[in-house]
PDB file of C-alpha atoms in Angstrom:
ATOM      1  CA  MET Z   7      10.042   9.697   3.634  1.00  0.00           C
ATOM      2  CA  MET Z   8      10.823   9.273   7.289  1.00  0.00           C
ATOM      3  CA  HIS Z   9       8.628  12.407   8.108  1.00  0.00           C
ATOM      4  CA  LEU Z  10       5.905  11.284   5.986  1.00  0.00           C
ATOM      5  CA  ALA Z  11       5.973   7.736   7.551  1.00  0.00           C
ATOM      6  CA  GLU Z  12       5.950   9.450  11.144  1.00  0.00           C
ATOM      7  CA  THR Z  13       2.697  11.505  10.095  1.00  0.00           C
ATOM      8  CA  LEU Z  14       1.008   8.042   9.537  1.00  0.00           C
ATOM      9  CA  THR Z  15       2.073   6.365  12.659  1.00  0.00           C
ATOM     10  CA  PHE Z  16       0.242   6.786  16.229  1.00  0.00           C
ATOM     11  CA  SER Z  17      -0.768   4.543  19.088  1.00  0.00           C
ATOM     12  CA  GLY Z  18       2.560   3.138  19.192  1.00  0.00           C
ATOM     13  CA  ARG Z  19       2.861   2.198  15.516  1.00  0.00           C
ATOM     14  CA  LYS Z  20       6.179   2.918  13.828  1.00  0.00           C
ATOM     15  CA  VAL Z  21       5.971   1.155  10.306  1.00  0.00           C
ATOM     16  CA  VAL Z  22       4.202   1.679   7.129  1.00  0.00           C
ATOM     17  CA  ALA Z  23       3.419  -0.742   4.174  1.00  0.00           C
ATOM     18  CA  ALA Z  24       4.188   0.494   0.490  1.00  0.00           C
ATOM     19  CA  TRP Z  25       1.372  -0.054  -2.274  1.00  0.00           C
ATOM     20  CA  ALA Z  26       1.642   0.973  -5.910  1.00  0.00           C
ATOM     21  CA  SER Z  27      -0.013   0.512  -9.312  1.00  0.00           C
ATOM     22  CA  VAL Z  28       2.350   1.002 -12.173  1.00  0.00           C
ATOM     23  CA  PRO Z  29       0.776   1.801 -14.443  1.00  0.00           C
ATOM     24  CA  PHE Z  30      -2.897   2.851 -12.804  1.00  0.00           C
ATOM     25  CA  PRO Z  31      -5.554   0.855 -14.663  1.00  0.00           C
ATOM     26  CA  ALA Z  32      -7.545   3.357 -16.455  1.00  0.00           C
ATOM     27  CA  LEU Z  33      -9.067   2.594 -19.730  1.00  0.00           C
ATOM     28  CA  ARG Z  34      -8.512   4.920 -22.528  1.00  0.00           C
ATOM     29  CA  GLY Z  35     -11.409   7.449 -22.820  1.00  0.00           C
ATOM     30  CA  TYR Z  36     -12.760   6.544 -19.114  1.00  0.00           C
ATOM     31  CA  SER Z  37     -12.647   8.976 -16.433  1.00  0.00           C
ATOM     32  CA  LEU Z  38     -11.308   8.746 -12.872  1.00  0.00           C
ATOM     33  CA  PRO Z  39     -14.598   8.025 -11.495  1.00  0.00           C
ATOM     34  CA  ASP Z  40     -15.375   5.378 -13.938  1.00  0.00           C
ATOM     35  CA  THR Z  41     -12.217   3.742 -13.068  1.00  0.00           C
ATOM     36  CA  LEU Z  42     -12.745   3.573  -9.323  1.00  0.00           C
ATOM     37  CA  CYS Z  43     -16.215   2.709  -9.687  1.00  0.00           C
ATOM     38  CA  ALA Z  44     -15.012  -0.627 -11.055  1.00  0.00           C
ATOM     39  CA  TYR Z  45     -12.903  -0.894  -7.760  1.00  0.00           C
ATOM     40  CA  GLN Z  46     -15.534  -0.691  -5.027  1.00  0.00           C
ATOM     41  CA  GLN Z  47     -14.574  -3.898  -3.434  1.00  0.00           C
ATOM     42  CA  ASP Z  48     -10.971  -3.889  -3.818  1.00  0.00           C
ATOM     43  CA  VAL Z  49      -8.430  -1.213  -4.491  1.00  0.00           C
ATOM     44  CA  PRO Z  50      -6.446  -0.735  -7.632  1.00  0.00           C
ATOM     45  CA  TRP Z  51      -3.104  -0.966  -6.393  1.00  0.00           C
ATOM     46  CA  LYS Z  52      -0.743  -3.736  -4.966  1.00  0.00           C
ATOM     47  CA  LEU Z  53       1.314  -4.558  -2.022  1.00  0.00           C
ATOM     48  CA  LEU Z  54       4.781  -3.873  -2.347  1.00  0.00           C
ATOM     49  CA  SER Z  55       6.166  -4.609   1.058  1.00  0.00           C
ATOM     50  CA  SER Z  56       6.818  -8.475   2.078  1.00  0.00           C
ATOM     51  CA  CYS Z  57       3.280  -8.918   4.151  1.00  0.00           C
ATOM     52  CA  ARG Z  58       0.588 -11.222   3.422  1.00  0.00           C
ATOM     53  CA  GLU Z  59      -2.313  -9.353   1.687  1.00  0.00           C
ATOM     54  CA  GLN Z  60      -5.660  -9.465   3.313  1.00  0.00           C
ATOM     55  CA  LYS Z  61      -9.024  -9.360   1.274  1.00  0.00           C
ATOM     56  CA  VAL Z  62     -10.658  -7.107   3.618  1.00  0.00           C
ATOM     57  CA  SER Z  63      -9.503  -3.374   2.782  1.00  0.00           C
ATOM     58  CA  CYS Z  64      -8.622  -1.683   6.127  1.00  0.00           C
ATOM     59  CA  CYS Z  65      -6.044   0.648   7.402  1.00  0.00           C
ATOM     60  CA  PHE Z  66      -5.267   2.950  10.313  1.00  0.00           C
ATOM     61  CA  ALA Z  67      -3.892   5.845   8.294  1.00  0.00           C
ATOM     62  CA  GLN Z  68      -2.453   6.523   4.734  1.00  0.00           C
ATOM     63  CA  SER Z  69      -1.032   8.764   2.267  1.00  0.00           C
ATOM     64  CA  VAL Z  70      -2.177   8.181  -1.374  1.00  0.00           C
ATOM     65  CA  VAL Z  71      -0.518   9.966  -4.561  1.00  0.00           C
ATOM     66  CA  LEU Z  72      -1.939   9.996  -7.974  1.00  0.00           C
ATOM     67  CA  ARG Z  73      -0.508  11.386 -10.950  1.00  0.00           C
ATOM     68  CA  GLY Z  74      -1.258  11.532 -14.682  1.00  0.00           C
ATOM     69  CA  ILE Z  75      -5.198  11.251 -14.300  1.00  0.00           C
ATOM     70  CA  CYS Z  76      -7.519  14.137 -14.952  1.00  0.00           C
ATOM     71  CA  LYS Z  77     -11.263  14.561 -14.212  1.00  0.00           C
ATOM     72  CA  GLU Z  78     -13.388  14.465 -17.498  1.00  0.00           C
ATOM     73  CA  ARG Z  79     -16.585  16.482 -17.522  1.00  0.00           C
ATOM     74  CA  LYS Z  80     -19.520  14.050 -17.628  1.00  0.00           C
ATOM     75  CA  GLN Z  81     -23.081  13.780 -16.304  1.00  0.00           C
ATOM     76  CA  PRO Z  82     -22.951  12.421 -12.816  1.00  0.00           C
ATOM     77  CA  ALA Z  83     -23.709   8.697 -12.931  1.00  0.00           C
ATOM     78  CA  SER Z  84     -22.422   8.004  -9.208  1.00  0.00           C
ATOM     79  CA  PRO Z  85     -21.480  10.144  -6.106  1.00  0.00           C
ATOM     80  CA  LEU Z  86     -17.873  10.083  -7.504  1.00  0.00           C
ATOM     81  CA  HIS Z  87     -19.015  11.447 -10.648  1.00  0.00           C
ATOM     82  CA  ALA Z  88     -20.454  14.671  -8.650  1.00  0.00           C
ATOM     83  CA  TYR Z  89     -17.221  16.160  -7.563  1.00  0.00           C
ATOM     84  CA  ASP Z  90     -15.506  18.750  -9.578  1.00  0.00           C
ATOM     85  CA  SER Z  91     -11.741  17.950  -8.782  1.00  0.00           C
ATOM     86  CA  THR Z  92      -9.646  14.915  -9.246  1.00  0.00           C
ATOM     87  CA  GLU Z  93      -8.500  15.545  -5.428  1.00  0.00           C
ATOM     88  CA  GLN Z  94     -12.157  15.374  -4.162  1.00  0.00           C
ATOM     89  CA  ILE Z  95     -12.747  12.160  -6.341  1.00  0.00           C
ATOM     90  CA  LEU Z  96      -9.810  10.421  -4.785  1.00  0.00           C
ATOM     91  CA  GLN Z  97     -10.299  11.671  -1.291  1.00  0.00           C
ATOM     92  CA  TYR Z  98     -13.977  10.432  -1.400  1.00  0.00           C
ATOM     93  CA  TYR Z  99     -13.203   7.144  -2.670  1.00  0.00           C
ATOM     94  CA  LEU Z 100     -10.496   6.541  -0.055  1.00  0.00           C
ATOM     95  CA  HIS Z 101     -13.143   7.645   2.822  1.00  0.00           C
ATOM     96  CA  THR Z 102     -15.562   5.173   1.186  1.00  0.00           C
ATOM     97  CA  VAL Z 103     -13.182   2.277   0.914  1.00  0.00           C
ATOM     98  CA  PHE Z 104     -11.331   2.789   4.159  1.00  0.00           C
ATOM     99  CA  PRO Z 105     -14.099   4.404   6.676  1.00  0.00           C
ATOM    100  CA  GLY Z 106     -12.729   5.812   9.686  1.00  0.00           C
ATOM    101  CA  ALA Z 107      -8.873   5.924   8.293  1.00  0.00           C
ATOM    102  CA  PHE Z 108      -6.846   9.076   8.362  1.00  0.00           C
ATOM    103  CA  SER Z 109      -6.419   9.564   4.665  1.00  0.00           C
ATOM    104  CA  THR Z 110      -4.429  12.087   2.830  1.00  0.00           C
ATOM    105  CA  SER Z 111      -4.372  12.291  -0.944  1.00  0.00           C
ATOM    106  CA  HIS Z 112      -2.275  14.209  -3.454  1.00  0.00           C
ATOM    107  CA  VAL Z 113      -2.982  14.421  -7.289  1.00  0.00           C
ATOM    108  CA  LEU Z 114      -0.425  15.560  -9.944  1.00  0.00           C
ATOM    109  CA  GLU Z 115      -1.171  16.370 -13.496  1.00  0.00           C
ATOM    110  CA  GLN Z 116       1.848  15.314 -15.095  1.00  0.00           C
ATOM    111  CA  PRO Z 117       2.334  11.481 -15.615  1.00  0.00           C
ATOM    112  CA  CYS Z 118       5.676   9.385 -14.897  1.00  0.00           C
ATOM    113  CA  ASN Z 119       7.675   9.251 -18.112  1.00  0.00           C
ATOM    114  CA  THR Z 120       8.720   6.274 -19.473  1.00  0.00           C
ATOM    115  CA  LEU Z 121      11.272   6.989 -22.125  1.00  0.00           C
ATOM    116  CA  PRO Z 122      14.541   5.381 -22.822  1.00  0.00           C
ATOM    117  CA  PRO Z 123      16.350   4.001 -20.945  1.00  0.00           C
ATOM    118  CA  TYR Z 124      13.110   3.056 -18.995  1.00  0.00           C
ATOM    119  CA  PRO Z 125      12.836  -0.487 -19.583  1.00  0.00           C
ATOM    120  CA  GLN Z 126       9.657  -1.318 -22.244  1.00  0.00           C
ATOM    121  CA  PHE Z 127       8.018  -4.321 -20.250  1.00  0.00           C
ATOM    122  CA  PHE Z 128       4.540  -3.110 -20.461  1.00  0.00           C
ATOM    123  CA  SER Z 129       1.487  -4.832 -21.846  1.00  0.00           C
ATOM    124  CA  PRO Z 130       0.768  -4.559 -25.613  1.00  0.00           C
ATOM    125  CA  LEU Z 131      -2.646  -3.295 -24.320  1.00  0.00           C
ATOM    126  CA  LEU Z 132      -1.308  -0.294 -23.278  1.00  0.00           C
ATOM    127  CA  THR Z 133      -1.203   3.101 -25.212  1.00  0.00           C
ATOM    128  CA  ARG Z 134       1.685   5.291 -25.521  1.00  0.00           C
ATOM    129  CA  GLN Z 135       0.357   7.669 -22.667  1.00  0.00           C
ATOM    130  CA  GLY Z 136      -0.287   4.276 -20.574  1.00  0.00           C
ATOM    131  CA  PHE Z 137      -4.163   3.820 -20.640  1.00  0.00           C
ATOM    132  CA  LEU Z 138      -5.444   0.389 -21.325  1.00  0.00           C
ATOM    133  CA  LEU Z 139      -7.182  -0.598 -24.350  1.00  0.00           C
ATOM    134  CA  ASP Z 140     -10.288  -2.788 -24.467  1.00  0.00           C
ATOM    135  CA  LYS Z 141      -8.397  -5.215 -26.870  1.00  0.00           C
ATOM    136  CA  PRO Z 142      -5.034  -5.728 -28.423  1.00  0.00           C
ATOM    137  CA  PRO Z 143      -4.458  -3.430 -31.462  1.00  0.00           C
ATOM    138  CA  SER Z 144      -4.296  -4.751 -34.926  1.00  0.00           C
ATOM    139  CA  TYR Z 145      -0.951  -2.991 -35.423  1.00  0.00           C
ATOM    140  CA  SER Z 146       2.253  -3.131 -33.633  1.00  0.00           C
ATOM    141  CA  SER Z 147       1.951  -0.763 -30.816  1.00  0.00           C
ATOM    142  CA  ALA Z 148       4.739   2.124 -30.151  1.00  0.00           C
ATOM    143  CA  ALA Z 149       6.662   2.418 -27.172  1.00  0.00           C
ATOM    144  CA  VAL Z 150       4.999   3.407 -23.933  1.00  0.00           C
ATOM    145  CA  GLU Z 151       6.028   7.187 -23.385  1.00  0.00           C
ATOM    146  CA  SER Z 152       4.349   7.890 -20.136  1.00  0.00           C
ATOM    147  CA  ILE Z 153       2.229   6.161 -17.691  1.00  0.00           C
ATOM    148  CA  PRO Z 154      -0.418   7.061 -14.701  1.00  0.00           C
ATOM    149  CA  VAL Z 155       0.640   5.950 -11.630  1.00  0.00           C
ATOM    150  CA  LEU Z 156      -0.823   5.633  -8.102  1.00  0.00           C
ATOM    151  CA  ALA Z 157       1.563   5.050  -4.893  1.00  0.00           C
ATOM    152  CA  ALA Z 158       0.414   4.607  -1.235  1.00  0.00           C
ATOM    153  CA  LEU Z 159       1.975   4.493   2.255  1.00  0.00           C
ATOM    154  CA  GLN Z 160      -0.414   2.650   4.666  1.00  0.00           C
ATOM    155  CA  SER Z 161      -0.251   2.076   8.344  1.00  0.00           C
ATOM    156  CA  SER Z 162      -2.203  -1.034   7.956  1.00  0.00           C
ATOM    157  CA  PRO Z 163      -3.071  -4.227   9.851  1.00  0.00           C
ATOM    158  CA  VAL Z 164      -1.140  -6.319   7.000  1.00  0.00           C
ATOM    159  CA  LEU Z 165       1.936  -5.482   8.942  1.00  0.00           C
ATOM    160  CA  ARG Z 166       1.177  -7.404  11.927  1.00  0.00           C
ATOM    161  CA  THR Z 167       1.825 -10.690  10.286  1.00  0.00           C
ATOM    162  CA  LEU Z 168       5.047  -9.408   8.819  1.00  0.00           C
ATOM    163  CA  LEU Z 169       6.332  -8.077  12.309  1.00  0.00           C
ATOM    164  CA  SER Z 170       4.997 -11.094  14.272  1.00  0.00           C
ATOM    165  CA  SER Z 171       6.808 -13.480  12.148  1.00  0.00           C
ATOM    166  CA  LEU Z 172       9.999 -11.555  12.186  1.00  0.00           C
ATOM    167  CA  TYR Z 173       9.511 -11.764  16.005  1.00  0.00           C
ATOM    168  CA  LYS Z 174       9.204 -15.660  16.266  1.00  0.00           C
ATOM    169  CA  ASP Z 175      12.039 -16.219  13.905  1.00  0.00           C
ATOM    170  CA  LEU Z 176      14.109 -14.164  16.085  1.00  0.00           C
ATOM    171  CA  GLN Z 177      12.965 -15.854  19.061  1.00  0.00           C
ATOM    172  CA  LYS Z 178      14.080 -19.335  17.341  1.00  0.00           C
ATOM    173  CA  LEU Z 179      17.687 -18.093  17.181  1.00  0.00           C
ATOM    174  CA  ASN Z 180      20.267 -19.832  19.754  1.00  0.00           C
ATOM    175  CA  THR Z 181      22.277 -16.683  20.197  1.00  0.00           C
ATOM    176  CA  ARG Z 182      25.027 -19.049  22.036  1.00  0.00           C
ATOM    177  CA  ARG Z 183      25.844 -20.738  18.971  1.00  0.00           C
ATOM    178  CA  TRP Z 184      26.967 -17.207  17.365  1.00  0.00           C
ATOM    179  CA  ALA Z 185      29.919 -16.159  19.066  1.00  0.00           C
ATOM    180  CA  SER Z 186      30.268 -13.078  16.864  1.00  0.00           C
ATOM    181  CA  PHE Z 187      26.456 -12.205  17.308  1.00  0.00           C
ATOM    182  CA  PHE Z 188      27.364  -9.833  20.026  1.00  0.00           C
ATOM    183  CA  SER Z 189      30.651  -8.847  18.932  1.00  0.00           C
ATOM    184  CA  ALA Z 190      29.519  -5.360  18.385  1.00  0.00           C
ATOM    185  CA  GLY Z 191      28.928  -4.807  22.175  1.00  0.00           C
ATOM    186  CA  VAL Z 192      25.211  -5.862  22.118  1.00  0.00           C
ATOM    187  CA  GLU Z 193      24.203  -7.637  25.493  1.00  0.00           C
ATOM    188  CA  GLN Z 194      21.957 -10.547  25.952  1.00  0.00           C
ATOM    189  CA  ASP Z 195      19.625  -8.460  27.843  1.00  0.00           C
ATOM    190  CA  ASP Z 196      19.312  -5.841  25.254  1.00  0.00           C
ATOM    191  CA  PHE Z 197      18.571  -8.280  22.607  1.00  0.00           C
ATOM    192  CA  GLN Z 198      15.693  -9.839  24.507  1.00  0.00           C
ATOM    193  CA  GLU Z 199      14.217  -6.187  25.315  1.00  0.00           C
ATOM    194  CA  ALA Z 200      14.454  -5.602  21.592  1.00  0.00           C
ATOM    195  CA  LEU Z 201      12.574  -8.638  21.035  1.00  0.00           C
ATOM    196  CA  GLU Z 202       9.945  -7.883  23.167  1.00  0.00           C
ATOM    197  CA  GLU Z 203       9.832  -4.233  21.708  1.00  0.00           C
ATOM    198  CA  LEU Z 204       9.172  -5.803  18.268  1.00  0.00           C
ATOM    199  CA  ARG Z 205       6.404  -8.035  19.677  1.00  0.00           C
ATOM    200  CA  THR Z 206       4.774  -5.222  21.175  1.00  0.00           C
ATOM    201  CA  LEU Z 207       4.973  -3.210  18.199  1.00  0.00           C
ATOM    202  CA  SER Z 208       3.164  -6.251  15.943  1.00  0.00           C
ATOM    203  CA  GLN Z 209       0.324  -6.290  18.785  1.00  0.00           C
ATOM    204  CA  CYS Z 210      -0.269  -2.486  17.774  1.00  0.00           C
ATOM    205  CA  TYR Z 211      -1.329  -3.483  14.246  1.00  0.00           C
ATOM    206  CA  GLU Z 212      -4.169  -5.771  15.752  1.00  0.00           C
ATOM    207  CA  MET Z 213      -7.819  -5.434  15.042  1.00  0.00           C
ATOM    208  CA  GLY Z 214     -10.598  -7.007  17.012  1.00  0.00           C
ATOM    209  CA  PHE Z 215     -10.301 -10.808  16.760  1.00  0.00           C
ATOM    210  CA  GLU Z 216      -6.839 -10.658  16.133  1.00  0.00           C
ATOM    211  CA  ALA Z 217      -6.312  -9.268  19.552  1.00  0.00           C
ATOM    212  CA  ASP Z 218      -7.707 -12.186  20.908  1.00  0.00           C
ATOM    213  CA  GLU Z 219      -5.776 -14.582  19.017  1.00  0.00           C
ATOM    214  CA  SER Z 220      -2.677 -12.877  19.909  1.00  0.00           C
ATOM    215  CA  GLU Z 221      -3.502 -13.376  23.766  1.00  0.00           C
ATOM    216  CA  ASP Z 222      -4.153 -16.894  23.084  1.00  0.00           C
ATOM    217  CA  GLU Z 223      -0.728 -17.235  21.611  1.00  0.00           C
ATOM    218  CA  ALA Z 224       1.080 -15.531  24.384  1.00  0.00           C
ATOM    219  CA  ASP Z 225      -0.779 -17.804  26.943  1.00  0.00           C
ATOM    220  CA  SER Z 226       0.508 -20.782  24.888  1.00  0.00           C
ATOM    221  CA  ASP Z 227       4.038 -19.353  24.846  1.00  0.00           C
TER     222      ASP Z 227
END
């Protein structure tokens, strides 16, 4: 995980955010292009890291893994349908939604198994294979045995808010009131230096107008 994160961070960045879709929201009988076409303005995965999500999809670099979804042969109805492999479909989608970002993608045919003792917290709209139904079944559905899953690590601007908030919270600490705070041998100067490094790191995730706002905040400090 550490080495993967290192490949996604550059220009002073050191942190990545985790995203996932468990299960991946694919309707039964629909192909991967069909599913992705429904998410042109947004992405079919949610933020797992403790950051505030942004409505605009943007990132600097990302690694995305999709498993349990295969491409079905159909007549091309969109550019996504024209590609021959699932890997090409996913890569094209990532380049479309995140233009200019460094994106790597991997596709595995095997879904994630959800047999006992995996908790059965799934919606009744899921089939045994983890695909979505248009409407609830008229019969009692069986336990979900497997699900398609998408997971992603992103070097993303959403991390700016997280790192900046952490810096501001630490800056408010009155270390003189905590005698044991530096009992491990950390000096006050080292603490202040680490704070400035954290602030610099948060600024590495700024984009455009955010950088201007950051400069204004710095002046007010």
